[in-house]
Short mmCIF file of C-alpha atoms (C1' of nucleotides) in Angstrom, two decimals:
data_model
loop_
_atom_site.label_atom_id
_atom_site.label_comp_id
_atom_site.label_asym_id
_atom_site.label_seq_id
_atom_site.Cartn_x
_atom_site.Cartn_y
_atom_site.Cartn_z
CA UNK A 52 20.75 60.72 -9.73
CA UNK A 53 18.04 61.62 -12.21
CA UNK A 54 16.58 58.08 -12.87
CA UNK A 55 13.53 58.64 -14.24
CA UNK A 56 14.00 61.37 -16.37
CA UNK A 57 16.20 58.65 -18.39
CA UNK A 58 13.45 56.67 -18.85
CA UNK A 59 10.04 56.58 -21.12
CA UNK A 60 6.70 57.22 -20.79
CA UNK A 61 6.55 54.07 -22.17
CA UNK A 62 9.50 52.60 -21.80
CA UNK A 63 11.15 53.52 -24.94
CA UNK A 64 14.30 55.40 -24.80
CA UNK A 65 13.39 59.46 -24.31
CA UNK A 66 14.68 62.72 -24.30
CA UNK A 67 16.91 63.41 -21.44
CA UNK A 68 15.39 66.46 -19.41
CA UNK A 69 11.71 66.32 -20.77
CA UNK A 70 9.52 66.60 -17.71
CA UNK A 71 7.24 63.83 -17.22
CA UNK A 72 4.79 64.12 -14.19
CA UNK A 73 5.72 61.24 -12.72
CA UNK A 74 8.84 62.74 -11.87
CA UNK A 75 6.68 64.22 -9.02
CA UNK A 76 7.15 61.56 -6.75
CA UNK A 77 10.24 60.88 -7.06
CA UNK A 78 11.50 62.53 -3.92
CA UNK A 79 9.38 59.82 -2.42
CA UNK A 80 10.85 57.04 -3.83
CA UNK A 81 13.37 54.42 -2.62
CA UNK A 82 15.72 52.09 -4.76
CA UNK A 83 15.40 48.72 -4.23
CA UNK A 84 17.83 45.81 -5.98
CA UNK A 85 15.90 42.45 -6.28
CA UNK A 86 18.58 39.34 -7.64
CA UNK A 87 17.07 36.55 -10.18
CA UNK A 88 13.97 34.99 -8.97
CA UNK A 89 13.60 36.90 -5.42
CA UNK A 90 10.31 38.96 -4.62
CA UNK A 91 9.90 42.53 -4.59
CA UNK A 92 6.57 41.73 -2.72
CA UNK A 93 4.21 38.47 -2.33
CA UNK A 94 0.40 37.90 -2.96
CA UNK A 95 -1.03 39.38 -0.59
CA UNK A 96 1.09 41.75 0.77
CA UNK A 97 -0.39 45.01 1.25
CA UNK A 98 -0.43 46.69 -1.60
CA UNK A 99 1.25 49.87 0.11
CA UNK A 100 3.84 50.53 -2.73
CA UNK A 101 3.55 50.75 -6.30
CA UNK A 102 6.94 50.52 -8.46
CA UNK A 103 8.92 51.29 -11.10
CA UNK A 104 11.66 48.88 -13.17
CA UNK A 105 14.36 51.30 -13.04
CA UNK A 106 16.80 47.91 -14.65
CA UNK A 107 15.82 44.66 -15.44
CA UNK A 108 13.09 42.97 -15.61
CA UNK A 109 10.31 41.97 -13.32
CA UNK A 110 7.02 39.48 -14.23
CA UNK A 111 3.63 39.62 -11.87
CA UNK A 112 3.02 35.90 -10.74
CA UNK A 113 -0.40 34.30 -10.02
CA UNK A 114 0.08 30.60 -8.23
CA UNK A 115 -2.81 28.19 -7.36
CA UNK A 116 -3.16 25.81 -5.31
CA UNK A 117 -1.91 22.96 -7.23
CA UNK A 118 1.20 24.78 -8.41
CA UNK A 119 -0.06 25.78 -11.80
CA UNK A 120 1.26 29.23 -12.52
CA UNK A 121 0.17 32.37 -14.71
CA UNK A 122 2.72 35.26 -15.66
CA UNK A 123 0.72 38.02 -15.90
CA UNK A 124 3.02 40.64 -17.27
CA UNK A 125 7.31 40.97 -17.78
CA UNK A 126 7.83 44.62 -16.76
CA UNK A 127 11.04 46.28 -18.72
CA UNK A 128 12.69 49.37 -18.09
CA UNK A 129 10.76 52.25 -16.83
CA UNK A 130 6.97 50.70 -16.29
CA UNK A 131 5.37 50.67 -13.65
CA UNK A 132 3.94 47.90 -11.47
CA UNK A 133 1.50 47.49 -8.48
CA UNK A 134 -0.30 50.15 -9.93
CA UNK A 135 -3.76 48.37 -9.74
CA UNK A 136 -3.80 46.73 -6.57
CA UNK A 137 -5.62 48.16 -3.90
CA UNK A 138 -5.20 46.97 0.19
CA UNK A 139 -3.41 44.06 -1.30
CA UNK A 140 -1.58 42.47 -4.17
CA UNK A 141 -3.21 40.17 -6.10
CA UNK A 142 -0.01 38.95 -8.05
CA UNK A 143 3.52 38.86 -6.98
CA UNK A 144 6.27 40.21 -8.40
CA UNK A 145 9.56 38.79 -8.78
CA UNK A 146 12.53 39.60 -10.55
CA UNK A 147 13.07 37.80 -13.82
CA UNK A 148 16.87 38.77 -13.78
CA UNK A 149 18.49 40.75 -11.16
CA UNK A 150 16.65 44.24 -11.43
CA UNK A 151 16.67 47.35 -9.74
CA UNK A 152 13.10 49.10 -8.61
CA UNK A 153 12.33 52.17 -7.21
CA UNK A 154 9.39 51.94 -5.09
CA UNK A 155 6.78 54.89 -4.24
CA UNK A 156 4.45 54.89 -1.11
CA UNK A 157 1.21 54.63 -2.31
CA UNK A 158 -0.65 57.11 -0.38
CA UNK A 159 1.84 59.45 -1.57
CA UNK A 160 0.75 59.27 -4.43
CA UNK A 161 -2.87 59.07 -3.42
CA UNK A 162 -1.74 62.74 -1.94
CA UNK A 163 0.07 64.45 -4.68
CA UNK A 164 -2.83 63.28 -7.51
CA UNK A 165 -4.94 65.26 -5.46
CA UNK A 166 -3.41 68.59 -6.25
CA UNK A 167 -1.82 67.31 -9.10
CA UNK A 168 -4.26 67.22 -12.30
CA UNK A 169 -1.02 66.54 -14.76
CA UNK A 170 0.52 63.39 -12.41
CA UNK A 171 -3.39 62.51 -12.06
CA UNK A 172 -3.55 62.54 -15.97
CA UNK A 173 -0.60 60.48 -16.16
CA UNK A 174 -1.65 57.82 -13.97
CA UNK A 175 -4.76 57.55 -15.63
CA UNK A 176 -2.36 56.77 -19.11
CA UNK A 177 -0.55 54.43 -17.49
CA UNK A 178 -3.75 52.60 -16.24
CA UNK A 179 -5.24 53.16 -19.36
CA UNK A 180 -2.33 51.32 -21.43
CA UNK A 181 -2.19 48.31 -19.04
CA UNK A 182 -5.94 47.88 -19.70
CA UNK A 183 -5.90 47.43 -23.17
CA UNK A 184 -2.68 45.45 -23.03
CA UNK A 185 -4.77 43.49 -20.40
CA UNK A 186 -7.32 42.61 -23.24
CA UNK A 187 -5.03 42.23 -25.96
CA UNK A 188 -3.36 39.43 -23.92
CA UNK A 189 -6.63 38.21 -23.32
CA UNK A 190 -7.48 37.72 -26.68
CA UNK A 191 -3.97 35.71 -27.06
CA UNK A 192 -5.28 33.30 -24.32
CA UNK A 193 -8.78 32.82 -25.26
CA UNK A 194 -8.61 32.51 -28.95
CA UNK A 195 -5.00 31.98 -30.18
CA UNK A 196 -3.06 28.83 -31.21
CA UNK A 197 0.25 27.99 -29.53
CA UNK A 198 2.21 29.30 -32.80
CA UNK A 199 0.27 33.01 -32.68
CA UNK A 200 0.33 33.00 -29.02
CA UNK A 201 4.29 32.93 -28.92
CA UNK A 202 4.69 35.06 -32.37
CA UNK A 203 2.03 38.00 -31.08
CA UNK A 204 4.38 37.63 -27.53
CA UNK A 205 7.21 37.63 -29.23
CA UNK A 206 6.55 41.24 -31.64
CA UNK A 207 5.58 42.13 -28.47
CA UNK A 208 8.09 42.12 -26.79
CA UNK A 209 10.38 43.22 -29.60
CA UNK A 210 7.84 46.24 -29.78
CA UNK A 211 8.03 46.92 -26.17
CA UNK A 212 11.93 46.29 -26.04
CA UNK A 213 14.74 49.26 -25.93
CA UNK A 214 16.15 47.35 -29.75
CA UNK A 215 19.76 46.90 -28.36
CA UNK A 216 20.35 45.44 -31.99
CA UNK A 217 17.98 45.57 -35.02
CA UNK A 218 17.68 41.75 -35.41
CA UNK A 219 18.50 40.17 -31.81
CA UNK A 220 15.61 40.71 -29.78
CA UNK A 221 16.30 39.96 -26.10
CA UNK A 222 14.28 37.55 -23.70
CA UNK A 223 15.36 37.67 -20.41
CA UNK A 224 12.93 34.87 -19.07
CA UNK A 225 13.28 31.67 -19.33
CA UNK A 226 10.95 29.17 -21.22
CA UNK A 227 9.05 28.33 -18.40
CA UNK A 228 8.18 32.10 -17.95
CA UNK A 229 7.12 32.39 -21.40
CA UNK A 230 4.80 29.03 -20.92
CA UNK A 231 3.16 30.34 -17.84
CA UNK A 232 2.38 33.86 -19.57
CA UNK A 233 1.14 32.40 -22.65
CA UNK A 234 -1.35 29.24 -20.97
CA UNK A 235 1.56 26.82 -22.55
CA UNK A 236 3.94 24.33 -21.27
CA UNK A 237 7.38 24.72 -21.79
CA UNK A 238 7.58 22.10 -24.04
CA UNK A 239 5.45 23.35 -26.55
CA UNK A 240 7.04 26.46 -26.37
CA UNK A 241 9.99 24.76 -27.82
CA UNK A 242 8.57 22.57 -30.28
CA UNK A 243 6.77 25.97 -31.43
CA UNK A 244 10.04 28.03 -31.26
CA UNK A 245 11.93 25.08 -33.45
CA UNK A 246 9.12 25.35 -35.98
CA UNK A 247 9.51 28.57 -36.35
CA UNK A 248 12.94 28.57 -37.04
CA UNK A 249 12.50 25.78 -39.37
CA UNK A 250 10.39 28.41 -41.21
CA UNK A 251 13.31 30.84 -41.14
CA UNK A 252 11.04 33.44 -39.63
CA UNK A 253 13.56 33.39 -36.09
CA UNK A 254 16.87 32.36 -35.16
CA UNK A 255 17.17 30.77 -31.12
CA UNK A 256 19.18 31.23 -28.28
CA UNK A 257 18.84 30.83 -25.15
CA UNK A 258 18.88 34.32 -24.32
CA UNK A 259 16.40 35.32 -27.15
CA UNK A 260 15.34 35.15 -30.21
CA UNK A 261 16.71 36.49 -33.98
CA UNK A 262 14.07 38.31 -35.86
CA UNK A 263 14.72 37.13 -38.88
CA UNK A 264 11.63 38.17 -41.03
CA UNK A 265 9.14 40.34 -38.92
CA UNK A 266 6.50 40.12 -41.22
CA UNK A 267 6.44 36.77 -41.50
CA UNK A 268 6.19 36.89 -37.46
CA UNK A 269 3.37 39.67 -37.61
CA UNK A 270 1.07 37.04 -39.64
CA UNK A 271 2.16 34.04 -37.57
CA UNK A 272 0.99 36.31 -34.85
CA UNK A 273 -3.06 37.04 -36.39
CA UNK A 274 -2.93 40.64 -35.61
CA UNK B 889 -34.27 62.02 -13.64
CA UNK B 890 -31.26 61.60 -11.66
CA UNK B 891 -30.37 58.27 -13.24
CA UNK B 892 -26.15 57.78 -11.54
CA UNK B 893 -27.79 58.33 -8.14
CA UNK B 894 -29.46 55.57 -8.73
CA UNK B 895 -27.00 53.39 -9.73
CA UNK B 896 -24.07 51.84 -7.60
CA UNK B 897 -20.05 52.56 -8.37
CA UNK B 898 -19.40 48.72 -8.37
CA UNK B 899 -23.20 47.64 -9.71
CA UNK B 900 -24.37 46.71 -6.88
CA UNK B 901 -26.73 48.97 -5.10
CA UNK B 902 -26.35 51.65 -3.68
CA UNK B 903 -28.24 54.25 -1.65
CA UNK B 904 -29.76 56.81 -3.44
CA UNK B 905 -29.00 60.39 -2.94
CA UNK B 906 -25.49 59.58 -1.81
CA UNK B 907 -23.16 61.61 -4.42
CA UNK B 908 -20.99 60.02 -6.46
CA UNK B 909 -18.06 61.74 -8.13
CA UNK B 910 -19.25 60.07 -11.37
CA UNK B 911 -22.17 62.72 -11.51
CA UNK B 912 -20.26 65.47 -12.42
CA UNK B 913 -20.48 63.78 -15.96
CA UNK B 914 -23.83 63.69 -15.51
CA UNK B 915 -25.00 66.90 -17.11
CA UNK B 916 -22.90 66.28 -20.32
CA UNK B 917 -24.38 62.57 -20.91
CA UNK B 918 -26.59 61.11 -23.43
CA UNK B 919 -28.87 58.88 -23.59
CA UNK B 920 -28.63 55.81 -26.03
CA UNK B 921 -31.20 52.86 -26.84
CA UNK B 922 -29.90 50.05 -28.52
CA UNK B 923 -31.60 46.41 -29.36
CA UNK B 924 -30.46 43.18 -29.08
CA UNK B 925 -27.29 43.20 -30.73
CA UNK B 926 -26.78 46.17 -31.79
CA UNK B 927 -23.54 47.84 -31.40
CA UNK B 928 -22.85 51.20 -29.21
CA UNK B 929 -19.47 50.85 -31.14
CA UNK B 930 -17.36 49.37 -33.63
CA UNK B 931 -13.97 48.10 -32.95
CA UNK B 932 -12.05 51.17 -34.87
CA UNK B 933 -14.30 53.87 -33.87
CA UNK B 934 -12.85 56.91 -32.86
CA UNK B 935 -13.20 56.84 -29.21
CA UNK B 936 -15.27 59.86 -28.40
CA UNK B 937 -17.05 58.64 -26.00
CA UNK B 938 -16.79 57.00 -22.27
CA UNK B 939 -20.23 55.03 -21.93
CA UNK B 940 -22.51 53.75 -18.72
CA UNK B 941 -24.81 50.69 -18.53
CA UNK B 942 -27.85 52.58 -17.42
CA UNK B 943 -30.31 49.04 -18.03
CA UNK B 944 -29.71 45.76 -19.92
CA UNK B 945 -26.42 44.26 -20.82
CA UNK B 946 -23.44 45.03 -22.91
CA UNK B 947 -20.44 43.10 -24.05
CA UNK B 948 -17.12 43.89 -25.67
CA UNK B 949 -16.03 42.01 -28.81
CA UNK B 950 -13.14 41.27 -30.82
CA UNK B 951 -13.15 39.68 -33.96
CA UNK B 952 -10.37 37.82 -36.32
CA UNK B 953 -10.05 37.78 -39.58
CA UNK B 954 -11.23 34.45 -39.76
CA UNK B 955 -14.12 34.79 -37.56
CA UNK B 956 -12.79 33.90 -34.20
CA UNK B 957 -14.27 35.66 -31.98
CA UNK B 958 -13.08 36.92 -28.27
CA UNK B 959 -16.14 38.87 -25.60
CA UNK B 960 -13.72 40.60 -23.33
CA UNK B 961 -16.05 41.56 -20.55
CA UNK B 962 -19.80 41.70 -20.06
CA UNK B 963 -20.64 44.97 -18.97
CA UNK B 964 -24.12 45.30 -16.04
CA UNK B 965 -25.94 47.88 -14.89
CA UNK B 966 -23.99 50.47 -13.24
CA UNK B 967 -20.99 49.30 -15.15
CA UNK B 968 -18.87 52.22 -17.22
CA UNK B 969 -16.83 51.03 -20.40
CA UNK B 970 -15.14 52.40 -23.41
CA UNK B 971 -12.62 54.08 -20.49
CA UNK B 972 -9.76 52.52 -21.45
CA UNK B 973 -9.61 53.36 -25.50
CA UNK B 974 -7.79 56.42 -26.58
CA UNK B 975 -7.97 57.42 -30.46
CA UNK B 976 -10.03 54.55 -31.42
CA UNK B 977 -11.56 51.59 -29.68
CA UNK B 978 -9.95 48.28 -29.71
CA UNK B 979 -12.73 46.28 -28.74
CA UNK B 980 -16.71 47.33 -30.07
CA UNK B 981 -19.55 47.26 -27.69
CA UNK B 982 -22.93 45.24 -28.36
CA UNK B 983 -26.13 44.87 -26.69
CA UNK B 984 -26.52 41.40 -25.54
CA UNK B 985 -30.01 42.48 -24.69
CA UNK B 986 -31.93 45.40 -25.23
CA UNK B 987 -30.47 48.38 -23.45
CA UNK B 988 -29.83 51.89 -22.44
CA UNK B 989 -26.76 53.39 -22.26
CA UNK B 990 -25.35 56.95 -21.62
CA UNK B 991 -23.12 58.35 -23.24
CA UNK B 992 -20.20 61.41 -22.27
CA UNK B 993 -17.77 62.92 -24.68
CA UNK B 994 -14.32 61.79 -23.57
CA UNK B 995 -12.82 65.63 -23.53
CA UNK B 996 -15.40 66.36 -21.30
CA UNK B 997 -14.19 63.43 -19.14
CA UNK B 998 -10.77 64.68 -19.62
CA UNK B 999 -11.49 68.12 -19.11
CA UNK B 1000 -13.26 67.71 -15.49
CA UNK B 1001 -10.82 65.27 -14.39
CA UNK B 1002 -8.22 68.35 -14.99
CA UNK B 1003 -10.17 70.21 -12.44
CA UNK B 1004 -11.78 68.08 -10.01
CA UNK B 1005 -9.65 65.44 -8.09
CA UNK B 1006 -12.65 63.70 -6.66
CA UNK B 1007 -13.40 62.41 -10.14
CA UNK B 1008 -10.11 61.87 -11.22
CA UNK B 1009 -9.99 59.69 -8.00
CA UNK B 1010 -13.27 57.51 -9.26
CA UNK B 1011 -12.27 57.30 -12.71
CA UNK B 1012 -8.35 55.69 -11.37
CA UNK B 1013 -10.66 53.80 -9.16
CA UNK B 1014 -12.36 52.22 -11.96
CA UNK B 1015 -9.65 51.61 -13.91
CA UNK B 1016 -8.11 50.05 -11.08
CA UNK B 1017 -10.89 47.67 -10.77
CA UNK B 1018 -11.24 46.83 -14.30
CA UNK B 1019 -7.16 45.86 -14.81
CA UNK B 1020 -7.64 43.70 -11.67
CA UNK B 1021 -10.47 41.93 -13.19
CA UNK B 1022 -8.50 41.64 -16.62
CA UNK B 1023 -5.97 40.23 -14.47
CA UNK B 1024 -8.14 37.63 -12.91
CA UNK B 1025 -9.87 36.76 -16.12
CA UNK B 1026 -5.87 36.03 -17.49
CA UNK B 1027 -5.33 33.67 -15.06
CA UNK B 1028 -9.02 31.71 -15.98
CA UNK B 1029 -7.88 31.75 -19.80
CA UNK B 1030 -4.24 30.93 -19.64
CA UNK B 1031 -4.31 28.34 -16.76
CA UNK B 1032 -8.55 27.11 -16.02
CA UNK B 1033 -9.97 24.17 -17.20
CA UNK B 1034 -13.30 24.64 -19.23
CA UNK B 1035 -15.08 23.24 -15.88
CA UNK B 1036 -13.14 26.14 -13.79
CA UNK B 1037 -13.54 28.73 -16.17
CA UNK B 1038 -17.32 27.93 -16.25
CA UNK B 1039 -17.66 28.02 -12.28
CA UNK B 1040 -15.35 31.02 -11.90
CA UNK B 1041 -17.56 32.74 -14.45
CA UNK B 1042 -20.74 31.76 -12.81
CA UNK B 1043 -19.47 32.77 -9.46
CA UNK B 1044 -17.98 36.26 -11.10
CA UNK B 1045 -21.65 36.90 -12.39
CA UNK B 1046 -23.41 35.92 -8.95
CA UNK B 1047 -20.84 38.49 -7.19
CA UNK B 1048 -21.67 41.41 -9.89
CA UNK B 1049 -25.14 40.79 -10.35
CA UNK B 1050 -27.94 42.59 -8.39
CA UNK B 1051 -29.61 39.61 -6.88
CA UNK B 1052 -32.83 39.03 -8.05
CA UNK B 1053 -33.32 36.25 -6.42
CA UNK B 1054 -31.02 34.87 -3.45
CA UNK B 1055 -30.41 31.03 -6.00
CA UNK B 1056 -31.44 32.44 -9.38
CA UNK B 1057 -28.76 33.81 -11.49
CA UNK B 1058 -29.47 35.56 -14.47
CA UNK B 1059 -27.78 35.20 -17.66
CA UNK B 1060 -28.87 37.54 -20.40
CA UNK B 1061 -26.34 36.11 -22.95
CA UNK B 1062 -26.54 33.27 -24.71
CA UNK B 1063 -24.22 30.20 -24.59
CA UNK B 1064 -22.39 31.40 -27.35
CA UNK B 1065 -21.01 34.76 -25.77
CA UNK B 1066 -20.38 32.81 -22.76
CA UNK B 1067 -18.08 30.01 -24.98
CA UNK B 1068 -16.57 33.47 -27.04
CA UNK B 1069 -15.61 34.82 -23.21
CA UNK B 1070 -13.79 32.04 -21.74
CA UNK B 1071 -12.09 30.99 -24.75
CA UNK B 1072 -14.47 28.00 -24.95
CA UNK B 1073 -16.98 25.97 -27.60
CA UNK B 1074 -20.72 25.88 -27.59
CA UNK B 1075 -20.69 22.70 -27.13
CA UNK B 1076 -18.18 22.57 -24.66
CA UNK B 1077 -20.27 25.12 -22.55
CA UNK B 1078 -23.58 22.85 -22.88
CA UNK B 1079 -21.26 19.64 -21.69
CA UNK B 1080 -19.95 21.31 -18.80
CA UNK B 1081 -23.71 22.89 -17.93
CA UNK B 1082 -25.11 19.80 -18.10
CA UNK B 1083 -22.04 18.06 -16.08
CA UNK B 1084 -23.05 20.32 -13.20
CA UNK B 1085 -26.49 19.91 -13.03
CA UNK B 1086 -26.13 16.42 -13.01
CA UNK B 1087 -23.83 16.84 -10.04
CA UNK B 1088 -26.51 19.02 -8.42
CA UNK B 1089 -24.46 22.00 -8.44
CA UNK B 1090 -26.60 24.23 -10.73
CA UNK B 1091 -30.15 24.02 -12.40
CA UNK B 1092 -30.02 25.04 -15.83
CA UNK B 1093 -32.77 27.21 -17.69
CA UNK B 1094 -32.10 29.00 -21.08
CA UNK B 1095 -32.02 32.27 -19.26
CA UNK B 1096 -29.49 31.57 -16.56
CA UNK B 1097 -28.54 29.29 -13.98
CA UNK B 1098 -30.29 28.21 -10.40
CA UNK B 1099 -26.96 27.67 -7.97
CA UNK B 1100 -27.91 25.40 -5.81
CA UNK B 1101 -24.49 24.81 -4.31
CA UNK B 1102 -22.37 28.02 -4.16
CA UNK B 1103 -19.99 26.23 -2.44
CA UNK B 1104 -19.17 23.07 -4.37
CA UNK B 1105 -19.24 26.26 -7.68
CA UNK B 1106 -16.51 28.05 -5.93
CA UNK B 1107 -14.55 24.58 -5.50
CA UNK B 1108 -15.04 24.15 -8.75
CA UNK B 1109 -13.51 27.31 -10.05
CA UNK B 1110 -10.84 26.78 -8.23
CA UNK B 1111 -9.95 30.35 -6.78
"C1'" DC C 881 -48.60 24.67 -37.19
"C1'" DG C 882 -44.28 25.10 -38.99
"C1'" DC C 883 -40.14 27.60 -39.02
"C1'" DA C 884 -35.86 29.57 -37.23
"C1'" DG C 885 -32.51 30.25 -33.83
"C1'" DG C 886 -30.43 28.71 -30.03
"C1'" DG C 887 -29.45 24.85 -27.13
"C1'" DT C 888 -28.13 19.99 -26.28
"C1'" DT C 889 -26.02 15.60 -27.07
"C1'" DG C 890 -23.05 12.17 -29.54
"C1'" DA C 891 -18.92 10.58 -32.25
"C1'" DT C 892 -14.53 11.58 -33.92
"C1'" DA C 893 -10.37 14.19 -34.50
"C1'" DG C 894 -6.64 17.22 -33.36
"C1'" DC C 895 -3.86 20.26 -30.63
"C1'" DC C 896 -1.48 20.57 -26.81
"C1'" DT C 897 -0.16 18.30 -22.53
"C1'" DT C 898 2.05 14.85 -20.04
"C1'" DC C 899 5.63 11.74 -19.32
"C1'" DA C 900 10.21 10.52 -20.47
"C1'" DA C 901 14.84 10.95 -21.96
"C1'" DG C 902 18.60 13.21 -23.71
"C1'" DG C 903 21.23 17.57 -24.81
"C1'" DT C 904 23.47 21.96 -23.89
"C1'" DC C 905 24.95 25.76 -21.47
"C1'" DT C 906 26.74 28.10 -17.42
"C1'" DG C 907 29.03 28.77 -13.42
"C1'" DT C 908 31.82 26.83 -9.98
"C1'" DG C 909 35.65 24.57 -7.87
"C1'" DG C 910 39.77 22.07 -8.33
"C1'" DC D 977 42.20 25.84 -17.73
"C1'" DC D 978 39.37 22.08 -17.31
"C1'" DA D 979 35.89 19.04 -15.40
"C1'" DC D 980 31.67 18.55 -13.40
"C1'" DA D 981 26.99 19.43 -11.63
"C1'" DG D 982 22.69 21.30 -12.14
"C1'" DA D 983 19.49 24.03 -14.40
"C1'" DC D 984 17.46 24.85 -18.46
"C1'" DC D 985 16.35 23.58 -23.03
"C1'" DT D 986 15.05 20.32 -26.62
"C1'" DT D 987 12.98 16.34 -28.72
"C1'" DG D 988 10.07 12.09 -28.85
"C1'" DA D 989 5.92 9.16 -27.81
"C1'" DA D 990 1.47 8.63 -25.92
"C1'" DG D 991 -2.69 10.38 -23.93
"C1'" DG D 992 -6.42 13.65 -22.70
"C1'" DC D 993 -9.16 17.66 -23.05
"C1'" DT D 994 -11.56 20.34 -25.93
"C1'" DA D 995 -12.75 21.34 -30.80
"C1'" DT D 996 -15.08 19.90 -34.76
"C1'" DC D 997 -18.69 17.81 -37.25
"C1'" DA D 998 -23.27 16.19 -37.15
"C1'" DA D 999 -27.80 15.46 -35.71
"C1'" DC D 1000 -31.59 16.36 -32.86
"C1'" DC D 1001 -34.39 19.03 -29.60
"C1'" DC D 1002 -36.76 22.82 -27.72
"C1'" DT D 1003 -38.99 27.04 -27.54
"C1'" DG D 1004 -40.91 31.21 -29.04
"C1'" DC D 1005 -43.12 33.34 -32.66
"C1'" DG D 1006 -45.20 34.51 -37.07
#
DNA sequence: CGCAGGGTTGATAGCCTTCAAGGTCTGTGG
DNA sequence: CCACAGACCTTGAAGGCTATCAACCCTGCG
């Protein structure tokens, strides 16, 4: 089965038989289902696999001591994961909803971006992206209000998202997840949420949210 | 003058004459001088250029529209940024003190990385590095205390930082980058300076910070 | 010697958290 | 098909941490 040429570069829905040159390791990967809430590996682990959402969705989990928790990233269909750690994980990663990952041995692909400028090139993209999605989430934590914390996650997200309808955008984690990736507590993710839809600017469920007036969202969100 | 030898991959130091893959660049750098802050680059900029903390001390910046401001790393001696951009720069680059920086054209980059995997190996290396620290610096902003994110910061410095002396630690910027870094006040930065010294953790000077219990500082930012 | 910029300290306020109590949905078993 | 249990979500009240506002201090420099 041709996985990954079904999936983006980015995630984003793609032409079906463009090469990509990450399609070079795929004769090295394994498939790997992960239910709701189990690991596809711990802190700490060695980091001897990086991976690839083939379904699903996955978030990278930091816990401290005292049980305070920080979602680094939800992974959708077709990134990749694991990418950055090196002898050992420094997050976990655990399925968000039951998922399916394919999962490529590291020095394999250590090996082939040795020979192989264009999967080399690709990597460095990839790496690349997640860096300045790195700082544009650290912006959101170290200078943004509750409200344009959760509206900047939430176009986010409805950037980053496959757009199964126009309107509906889907959130597969729960409020808790949300909390711990945006330095909130649930609760005030809710109180936010309800304000919001006070505003008209979104509708609720518990499975997501309605975009009801994106622009509206975009300012809530300071961009 | 053979300026990279000199300098270390992760800052610290390194012996000289050892090669480092980084050198390659060497021949197609420039060298910049810019005060006290001045900016190597706007946020907007095309992105033409990868640079290197040759001497001094760079950070990264954000700004709002309404002034809030987010420093998204602090860039040492040895340090490359600027990697991460592609078309234009997210973030601009100022001297926090006087510095030198060099300077290589990003096709160059691009181009050598095509043909030599030793480089494209360092520069995934560094990318590496820099996501993990973005990842680390998430957790301090979305989940850290002021008091944490203070000690983690102080203990992130004392690990990159070339030792001048074994307690001294050296803080070229001033109270307000530090604040506009960990998502913090002036004031708040002062309190929590003054909180340690009075629990003998740290001296304070304008110019950095005496640690006189490394220790109890890592307790504190609770890693 | 006085000024300017950064640093420090104090008082008050506000945003978000914490603690608490329902409410709602989902899946499971009778 | 329905009832129930538990997880998740929502809403309310009170409190705490950090921001804001304000004043003062210190230090380097012209």
């Amino acid at each position: 089965m041709p996985v990954l040429t079904q999936i983006a570069p980015s995630g984003a829905a793609r032409t079906v038989g463009q090469p990509d040159a990450l399609d070079l390791l795929e004769q090295f990967g394994t498939t790997l289902r992960v239910s709701r809430d189990e690991e596809v590996y711990a802190e700490g682990d060695p980091a001897d696999y990086c991976c690839r959402v083939i379904s699903g969705c996955i978030r990278t989990v930091r816990l401290m001591e005292d049980g305070r928790r920080q979602v680094g990233e939800f992974l959708l269909e077709g990134d990749l994961f694991g990418l950055e750690d090196v002898g050992t994980h420094d997050f976990s990663a655990e399925a968000v909803t039951d998922s399916v990952v394919r999962r490529y041995p590291r020095r394999m692909i250590e090996a082939l971006a040795e020979t192989r400028p264009a999967l080399s090139r690709r990597l460095r993209e990839l790496m690349q992206a997640g860096l300045r999605a790195a700082h544009e989430r650290l912006l959101r934590l170290g200078r943004k209000t509750a409200t344009e914390r959760i509206a900047s996650f939430l176009a986010e997200m409805d950037r980053r998202s496959a757009h199964a309808g126009p309107t509906f955008l889907e959130l597969p984690m729960g409020r808790a997840d949300i909390a711990d990736h945006l330095g909130l507590t649930v609760e005030t993710v809710c109180r936010v949420l309800a304000a919001m839809k006070r505003d008209g600017v979104v509708g609720i469920a518990r499975t997501g949210v309605e975009l009801r007036d994106r622009r509206a969202l975009r300012a809530l969100g300071a961009e």
